């Protein structure tokens, strides 16, 4: 699942400069269309087997939202050769851990084992792909699990519906307009045949990338991959409709009342381009400049100096087709959402009209150098990155070269991209308020 709002705003809170070695990998494609990426790392006796499927909430029927996330749970139910309830027992009984997560764009499953259990990990992931058991008891069981997850993480979580409300108001045509967890009534209404059809359409080898990373013998790994995955039939090509949104040309105003909060929040959200674009990378730098830590422009001005807010933050919510650049704040005392937005706008205008200082620019570069190193500091991080760069960017070697894009971004580009996307007539202003009877006096 997605990181919490607070975690999203602090993803880049690192400092200093370090260097990283190039990530070596080998990639090829099986006859059934499954892409394979291998990364050897003998620094520790562990290995990760992971499969990323190019299916997320954006691939769902608008009347059946939540399917992709539902499958994140459902495909742990069991297979023809792994009994119901046995998956986790096999993993833990062999010294491993496993997990899965879903976004709007993809679903990712992985196991981490001692390296002598690599063959087991490959067999289990091939079983998930080739022999899943999708029956009514599994659907009913996971339906209750997902409902409880939604209650805990969304419905009863303070500010838990923030992203949902932003998406609903930012997108009118694209499937990004609904949430990854979906609507429970859609899952309740779905038939077993609809779940089976979803699996048949998207869980096919030609819609997936297999990444094996860690302490492994390349030649032996290839033999096992062919043994367990090579015979899986290729599925029908996955075709996707292209959805486009009309430009936002005037401020969208929206309000949502959350019974779980007492302090109102205001959010300004701007629609941004695909994460494949250079502009998206520039917006990463902008969000860091504005709200990364207590020395950032917004925090220092609005929280520290003027004491107008309990918290201020910004993040670039980057995705495959579109993104959102979201700035949020919690007003303090007599300050209003409008007064916070006024202060934010002043900083954005400053960004649009003045070049950031050389000192600020170097600080940004240091932060992103550290982020790059940290993201590849573990075999799990490398496996996730390899899969993501292949699946969502179409270039695995970005794991080594993306940092060069950040290094090449100029102060002038930061100014120009802020001017291009961060204007009052191109945004949503969401008043995220306490339930009326809970509002502060």
Coordinates of C-alpha atoms in Angstrom, one line a residue:
X1 CA 0.0 0.0 0.0
X2 CA 1.0 3.6 -0.4
X3 CA 3.1 5.3 2.2
X4 CA 1.4 7.5 4.7
X5 CA 1.0 11.2 4.0
X6 CA 3.7 12.1 6.5
X7 CA 6.1 9.5 5.1
X8 CA 5.5 10.8 1.6
X9 CA 6.6 14.3 2.6
X10 CA 9.8 13.1 4.2
X11 CA 11.0 10.6 1.6
X12 CA 13.9 12.8 0.7
X13 CA 15.1 13.7 4.2
X14 CA 18.7 12.8 3.9
X15 CA 21.9 14.8 3.7
X16 CA 25.6 14.7 2.8
X17 CA 27.2 13.3 -0.3
X18 CA 28.2 9.7 -1.0
X19 CA 29.0 7.7 -4.1
X20 CA 27.5 4.4 -5.3
X21 CA 28.8 1.7 -7.5
X22 CA 27.1 0.9 -10.8
X23 CA 24.4 -1.8 -10.4
X24 CA 25.3 -4.7 -12.8
X25 CA 22.4 -6.7 -14.2
X26 CA 21.6 -9.0 -17.1
X27 CA 18.2 -9.1 -18.8
X28 CA 16.5 -11.3 -21.4
X29 CA 13.0 -12.4 -22.4
X30 CA 11.6 -15.9 -22.3
X31 CA 9.7 -17.3 -25.3
X32 CA 6.4 -16.7 -23.6
X33 CA 7.1 -12.9 -23.3
X34 CA 8.2 -12.8 -19.6
X35 CA 11.1 -10.4 -19.1
X36 CA 13.8 -11.5 -16.7
X37 CA 16.4 -9.4 -14.9
X38 CA 19.2 -10.9 -12.9
X39 CA 21.5 -9.1 -10.4
X40 CA 24.3 -10.9 -8.6
X41 CA 25.3 -9.6 -5.2
X42 CA 27.4 -11.9 -3.1
X43 CA 27.8 -9.6 -0.1
X44 CA 25.2 -11.5 1.9
X45 CA 23.8 -15.0 1.6
X46 CA 20.3 -13.9 0.7
X47 CA 18.3 -13.8 -2.5
X48 CA 15.1 -12.1 -3.6
X49 CA 12.7 -13.5 -6.2
X50 CA 10.1 -10.9 -7.3
X51 CA 7.5 -10.5 -10.0
X52 CA 6.0 -7.2 -11.0
X53 CA 2.8 -7.3 -13.1
X54 CA 1.8 -4.4 -15.2
X55 CA -1.6 -4.1 -13.7
X56 CA -2.9 -1.5 -11.2
X57 CA -6.0 0.2 -10.2
X58 CA -6.0 2.2 -13.5
X59 CA -6.7 -1.1 -15.4
X60 CA -10.0 -1.7 -13.6
X61 CA -13.6 -1.4 -14.7
X62 CA -15.0 1.8 -13.1
X63 CA -17.8 -0.4 -11.7
X64 CA -15.3 -2.9 -10.3
X65 CA -12.6 -0.8 -8.6
X66 CA -10.2 -2.4 -6.1
X67 CA -9.6 -5.5 -8.2
X68 CA -5.8 -5.0 -8.6
X69 CA -5.3 -4.5 -4.8
X70 CA -7.7 -7.4 -4.1
X71 CA -5.4 -9.7 -6.1
X72 CA -2.5 -8.6 -4.0
X73 CA -4.2 -10.5 -1.2
X74 CA -6.0 -13.1 -3.2
X75 CA -2.9 -14.6 -4.8
X76 CA -1.6 -15.6 -1.5
X77 CA -4.6 -17.9 -0.9
X78 CA -2.9 -20.9 -2.5
X79 CA -2.3 -22.8 -5.7
X80 CA -2.9 -26.2 -7.1
X81 CA 0.3 -27.4 -5.4
X82 CA 0.3 -25.0 -2.4
X83 CA -2.6 -25.7 0.0
X84 CA -4.8 -22.9 1.2
X85 CA -3.1 -21.2 4.2
X86 CA 0.2 -22.8 3.5
X87 CA 2.0 -20.1 1.5
X88 CA 3.3 -18.1 4.5
X89 CA 4.1 -21.3 6.4
X90 CA 6.3 -22.5 3.6
X91 CA 8.1 -19.1 3.4
X92 CA 8.7 -18.7 7.2
X93 CA 9.5 -22.4 7.6
X94 CA 12.4 -21.9 5.1
X95 CA 13.8 -18.8 6.8
X96 CA 12.1 -16.3 4.4
X97 CA 9.8 -13.3 4.4
X98 CA 7.5 -12.1 1.7
X99 CA 5.1 -9.3 0.8
X100 CA 3.3 -7.6 -2.0
X101 CA 2.1 -4.1 -2.8
X102 CA -0.2 -2.4 -5.4
X103 CA -0.2 1.1 -7.0
X104 CA -2.3 2.7 -9.7
X105 CA 0.1 1.3 -12.2
X106 CA 1.5 -2.1 -11.1
X107 CA 1.4 -5.0 -8.6
X108 CA 4.6 -6.4 -7.0
X109 CA 5.2 -9.7 -5.2
X110 CA 8.4 -10.8 -3.6
X111 CA 10.1 -13.4 -1.4
X112 CA 13.4 -13.0 0.4
X113 CA 15.1 -16.3 1.2
X114 CA 18.5 -17.5 2.3
X115 CA 20.3 -18.0 -1.0
X116 CA 20.2 -21.8 -0.8
X117 CA 16.4 -21.5 -1.2
X118 CA 16.4 -19.7 -4.5
X119 CA 14.8 -22.6 -6.3
X120 CA 12.0 -22.6 -3.8
X121 CA 11.3 -18.9 -4.4
X122 CA 11.2 -19.4 -8.1
X123 CA 8.9 -22.3 -7.9
X124 CA 6.5 -20.4 -5.6
X125 CA 6.3 -17.4 -7.9
X126 CA 5.7 -19.7 -10.9
X127 CA 2.9 -21.4 -9.0
X128 CA 1.3 -18.0 -8.3
X129 CA 1.4 -17.3 -12.0
X130 CA 0.5 -20.7 -13.5
X131 CA -1.7 -22.5 -10.9
X132 CA -3.6 -20.0 -8.7
X133 CA -6.7 -21.3 -7.0
X134 CA -9.4 -18.6 -7.3
X135 CA -12.5 -19.9 -5.7
X136 CA -15.4 -18.5 -3.7
X137 CA -14.0 -19.2 -0.2
X138 CA -10.8 -17.4 -1.1
X139 CA -12.7 -14.4 -2.5
X140 CA -15.0 -14.2 0.5
X141 CA -12.1 -14.5 3.0
X142 CA -10.0 -11.8 1.3
X143 CA -13.1 -9.5 0.9
X144 CA -13.3 -9.3 4.7
X145 CA -9.5 -8.7 4.9
X146 CA -9.7 -5.8 2.5
X147 CA -12.7 -4.3 4.2
X148 CA -10.8 -4.4 7.5
X149 CA -7.7 -2.8 5.9
X150 CA -9.9 0.0 4.5
X151 CA -11.4 0.6 7.9
X152 CA -8.0 0.8 9.6
X153 CA -6.0 2.6 7.0
X154 CA -8.6 4.9 5.3
X155 CA -12.0 5.2 7.0
X156 CA -10.8 5.5 10.6
X157 CA -7.4 7.1 9.9
X158 CA -7.1 10.8 10.4
X159 CA -6.7 12.5 7.0
X160 CA -7.0 9.0 5.5
X161 CA -9.2 10.2 2.6
X162 CA -7.0 13.1 1.5
X163 CA -5.5 11.4 -1.5
X164 CA -8.9 9.9 -2.5
X165 CA -10.5 13.3 -2.4
X166 CA -7.7 15.0 -4.4
X167 CA -7.8 12.3 -7.1
X168 CA -11.6 12.4 -7.4
X169 CA -11.5 16.1 -8.0
X170 CA -8.3 16.2 -10.2
X171 CA -9.3 13.6 -12.7
X172 CA -12.6 13.4 -14.5
X173 CA -11.7 10.9 -17.3
X174 CA -8.6 9.0 -16.3
X175 CA -8.9 5.9 -14.0
X176 CA -6.5 7.7 -11.6
X177 CA -9.8 9.3 -10.3
X178 CA -10.4 6.3 -8.0
X179 CA -8.4 4.8 -5.2
X180 CA -6.2 1.8 -5.3
X181 CA -8.2 0.1 -2.5
X182 CA -11.4 0.7 -4.4
X183 CA -15.0 0.7 -3.4
X184 CA -16.2 -2.1 -1.2
X185 CA -19.6 -2.3 -2.9
X186 CA -17.8 -3.0 -6.1
X187 CA -16.0 -6.0 -4.6
X188 CA -19.2 -7.2 -3.0
X189 CA -21.0 -7.1 -6.3
X190 CA -18.3 -8.9 -8.3
X191 CA -18.8 -12.5 -9.3
X192 CA -16.3 -15.3 -9.1
X193 CA -16.1 -15.3 -12.8
X194 CA -15.2 -11.6 -12.9
X195 CA -12.2 -12.3 -10.6
X196 CA -11.1 -15.3 -12.7
X197 CA -11.4 -13.2 -15.9
X198 CA -9.2 -10.4 -14.4
X199 CA -6.6 -13.0 -13.5
X200 CA -6.7 -14.5 -17.0
X201 CA -6.3 -11.1 -18.6
X202 CA -3.5 -9.5 -16.5
X203 CA -1.6 -12.3 -14.8
X204 CA 0.2 -13.7 -17.8
X205 CA 4.0 -13.9 -18.4
X206 CA 4.0 -11.4 -21.2
X207 CA 2.6 -8.8 -18.7
X208 CA 5.3 -9.4 -16.1
X209 CA 8.9 -9.0 -15.2
X210 CA 10.8 -11.5 -13.0
X211 CA 13.7 -10.1 -11.0
X212 CA 16.1 -12.3 -9.2
X213 CA 18.7 -10.5 -7.1
X214 CA 21.3 -11.4 -4.5
X215 CA 23.7 -14.3 -4.0
X216 CA 23.1 -16.5 -7.0
X217 CA 24.8 -18.5 -9.7
X218 CA 23.7 -16.9 -13.0
X219 CA 23.9 -20.1 -15.1
X220 CA 22.0 -22.2 -12.6
X221 CA 19.4 -19.5 -12.0
X222 CA 18.7 -19.4 -15.8
X223 CA 18.2 -23.2 -15.8
X224 CA 15.7 -23.0 -12.9
X225 CA 13.8 -20.0 -14.5
X226 CA 13.4 -21.9 -17.7
X227 CA 12.3 -25.0 -15.8
X228 CA 9.6 -23.2 -13.8
X229 CA 8.5 -20.3 -16.0
X230 CA 9.4 -21.3 -19.6
X231 CA 6.5 -23.7 -20.1
X232 CA 3.8 -21.2 -18.9
X233 CA 1.7 -20.3 -21.9
X234 CA 1.8 -16.8 -23.3
X235 CA -1.4 -14.8 -22.6
X236 CA -3.3 -12.6 -25.0
X237 CA -1.6 -9.2 -25.5
X238 CA -2.7 -6.7 -22.9
X239 CA -4.1 -3.7 -24.6
X240 CA -4.9 -0.5 -22.7
X241 CA -7.1 2.4 -23.6
X242 CA -5.4 5.8 -23.5
X243 CA -7.1 8.3 -21.3
X244 CA -6.4 12.0 -21.5
X245 CA -7.4 14.9 -19.3
X246 CA -8.3 18.3 -20.5
X247 CA -6.0 21.0 -19.0
X248 CA -7.1 22.6 -15.8
X249 CA -7.7 26.3 -16.7
X250 CA -9.4 27.6 -13.5
X251 CA -9.1 26.8 -9.8
X252 CA -11.2 23.8 -8.7
X253 CA -12.6 24.2 -5.2
X254 CA -13.7 21.2 -3.1
X255 CA -14.5 20.4 0.5
X256 CA -14.4 17.2 2.4
X257 CA -15.4 16.6 6.0
X258 CA -13.5 13.9 8.0
X259 CA -15.0 12.8 11.3
X260 CA -11.6 11.6 12.5
X261 CA -9.9 15.0 12.7
X262 CA -10.2 18.2 14.8
X263 CA -7.7 20.3 12.9
X264 CA -8.5 21.3 9.4
X265 CA -6.1 20.8 6.5
X266 CA -5.8 22.6 3.2
X267 CA -4.3 21.1 0.2
X268 CA -3.3 22.6 -3.2
X269 CA -2.8 20.1 -5.9
X270 CA -1.5 20.6 -9.4
X271 CA -1.8 18.0 -12.2
X272 CA 1.7 17.2 -13.6
X273 CA 3.1 15.0 -16.4
X274 CA 4.1 11.4 -16.5
X275 CA 7.0 10.2 -14.3
X276 CA 8.9 9.4 -17.5
X277 CA 9.3 13.1 -18.3
X278 CA 12.1 15.4 -17.4
X279 CA 9.7 17.9 -15.9
X280 CA 8.6 15.3 -13.4
X281 CA 12.2 15.1 -12.1
X282 CA 12.4 18.9 -11.9
X283 CA 9.2 18.8 -9.8
X284 CA 10.9 16.3 -7.4
X285 CA 13.6 18.9 -6.9
X286 CA 11.0 21.6 -6.4
X287 CA 9.1 19.6 -3.7
X288 CA 12.3 19.0 -1.9
X289 CA 13.3 22.7 -2.0
X290 CA 9.9 23.8 -0.7
X291 CA 9.3 21.3 2.1
X292 CA 12.2 18.9 2.7
X293 CA 12.9 19.2 6.4
X294 CA 13.0 22.1 8.8
X295 CA 15.3 24.2 6.7
X296 CA 13.1 24.1 3.7
X297 CA 11.5 27.3 2.4
X298 CA 7.9 26.6 3.4
X299 CA 8.6 25.0 6.8
X300 CA 11.0 27.8 7.8
X301 CA 8.7 30.5 6.8
X302 CA 5.2 29.2 7.7
X303 CA 6.0 26.9 10.7
X304 CA 9.2 28.3 12.3
X305 CA 9.1 32.0 11.6
X306 CA 5.5 33.0 11.3
X307 CA 4.1 30.1 13.4
X308 CA 1.1 29.9 11.2
X309 CA 0.9 26.1 10.8
X310 CA 1.5 22.9 12.8
X311 CA 2.8 21.3 9.7
X312 CA 3.5 22.1 6.0
X313 CA 4.6 19.7 3.3
X314 CA 4.7 19.0 -0.4
X315 CA 5.4 16.0 -2.6
X316 CA 5.4 15.1 -6.2
X317 CA 3.0 12.1 -6.6
X318 CA 4.5 10.7 -9.7
X319 CA 2.8 8.1 -11.8
X320 CA 3.0 6.4 -15.2
X321 CA 0.4 8.6 -17.1
X322 CA 0.0 11.7 -14.9
X323 CA 1.2 13.0 -11.6
X324 CA 0.0 15.3 -8.9
X325 CA 2.1 17.9 -7.1
X326 CA 0.5 18.3 -3.7
X327 CA 1.1 20.9 -1.1
X328 CA -0.7 20.6 2.3
X329 CA -0.8 22.5 5.6
X330 CA -2.4 22.4 9.0
X331 CA -3.3 25.9 10.1
X332 CA -2.6 26.8 13.7
X333 CA -4.6 29.1 16.0
X334 CA -6.5 31.9 14.2
X335 CA -4.8 31.2 10.9
X336 CA -7.1 30.0 8.1
X337 CA -6.5 27.7 5.1
X338 CA -6.7 30.8 3.0
X339 CA -3.9 32.5 4.8
X340 CA -1.7 29.4 4.4
X341 CA -2.4 29.3 0.7
X342 CA -1.5 33.0 0.4
X343 CA 1.9 32.3 2.0
X344 CA 2.5 29.2 -0.2
X345 CA 1.7 31.2 -3.3
X346 CA 4.2 33.9 -2.3
X347 CA 6.9 31.2 -2.2
X348 CA 5.8 29.8 -5.5
X349 CA 5.9 33.2 -7.2
X350 CA 9.4 33.7 -5.7
X351 CA 10.4 30.3 -7.2
X352 CA 8.9 31.3 -10.6
X353 CA 10.6 34.7 -10.8
X354 CA 14.0 34.2 -9.0
X355 CA 16.7 31.6 -9.5
X356 CA 17.4 29.6 -6.4
X357 CA 20.8 30.3 -4.8
X358 CA 23.8 28.2 -5.6
X359 CA 23.9 27.0 -2.0
X360 CA 20.3 25.8 -2.3
X361 CA 21.0 24.1 -5.6
X362 CA 24.0 22.3 -4.2
X363 CA 22.0 21.1 -1.2
X364 CA 19.4 19.7 -3.6
X365 CA 22.1 17.8 -5.5
X366 CA 23.5 16.4 -2.2
X367 CA 20.0 15.2 -1.1
X368 CA 19.3 13.4 -4.4
X369 CA 22.8 11.8 -4.5
X370 CA 22.1 10.4 -1.1
X371 CA 18.6 9.3 -2.1
X372 CA 20.0 7.5 -5.1
X373 CA 22.6 5.6 -3.0
X374 CA 20.1 4.7 -0.3
X375 CA 17.6 3.4 -2.8
X376 CA 20.2 0.9 -4.0
X377 CA 21.6 0.1 -0.6
X378 CA 19.8 -3.2 -0.2
X379 CA 19.1 -6.2 -2.5
X380 CA 15.4 -5.6 -1.9
X381 CA 15.7 -2.0 -3.0
X382 CA 17.7 -2.9 -6.1
X383 CA 15.2 -5.6 -7.1
X384 CA 12.3 -3.2 -6.8
X385 CA 14.1 -0.6 -8.8
X386 CA 15.1 -3.0 -11.5
X387 CA 11.5 -4.1 -11.9
X388 CA 10.1 -0.6 -11.8
X389 CA 12.5 0.9 -14.3
X390 CA 11.7 -1.9 -16.7
X391 CA 7.9 -1.9 -16.2
X392 CA 7.0 1.8 -15.9
X393 CA 9.9 3.5 -17.6
X394 CA 11.0 1.0 -20.3
X395 CA 14.7 1.4 -19.4
X396 CA 16.3 -0.8 -16.8
X397 CA 19.6 1.1 -16.9
X398 CA 17.9 4.1 -15.4
X399 CA 18.9 2.4 -12.1
X400 CA 22.4 3.7 -13.0
X401 CA 21.6 6.8 -15.1
X402 CA 18.6 8.5 -13.6
X403 CA 20.8 10.4 -11.1
X404 CA 22.5 12.0 -14.1
X405 CA 19.2 13.5 -15.1
X406 CA 18.9 15.1 -11.7
X407 CA 22.5 16.3 -11.8
X408 CA 21.8 18.0 -15.2
X409 CA 18.7 20.0 -14.1
X410 CA 19.6 23.7 -14.0
X411 CA 18.4 26.4 -11.7
X412 CA 16.7 28.0 -14.8
X413 CA 14.7 24.8 -15.3
X414 CA 13.5 24.8 -11.7
X415 CA 12.2 28.3 -12.3
X416 CA 10.6 27.5 -15.6
X417 CA 8.9 24.3 -14.5
X418 CA 7.4 26.1 -11.5
X419 CA 6.1 28.7 -13.9
X420 CA 4.7 26.0 -16.2
X421 CA 2.8 23.9 -13.7
X422 CA 2.3 25.7 -10.4
X423 CA -0.2 28.5 -11.2
X424 CA -3.5 29.3 -9.3
X425 CA -5.7 28.6 -12.4
X426 CA -4.2 25.1 -12.8
X427 CA -4.9 23.6 -9.4
X428 CA -7.4 22.1 -7.0
X429 CA -7.8 23.8 -3.6
X430 CA -9.3 21.2 -1.2
X431 CA -10.6 22.2 2.2
X432 CA -10.2 19.0 4.3
X433 CA -12.3 19.9 7.3
X434 CA -13.5 18.3 10.6
X435 CA -17.0 17.0 10.6
X436 CA -19.2 20.1 11.1
X437 CA -20.2 19.2 14.7
X438 CA -16.5 18.6 15.5
X439 CA -15.2 21.9 14.1
X440 CA -13.2 24.1 16.4
X441 CA -14.8 27.1 17.8

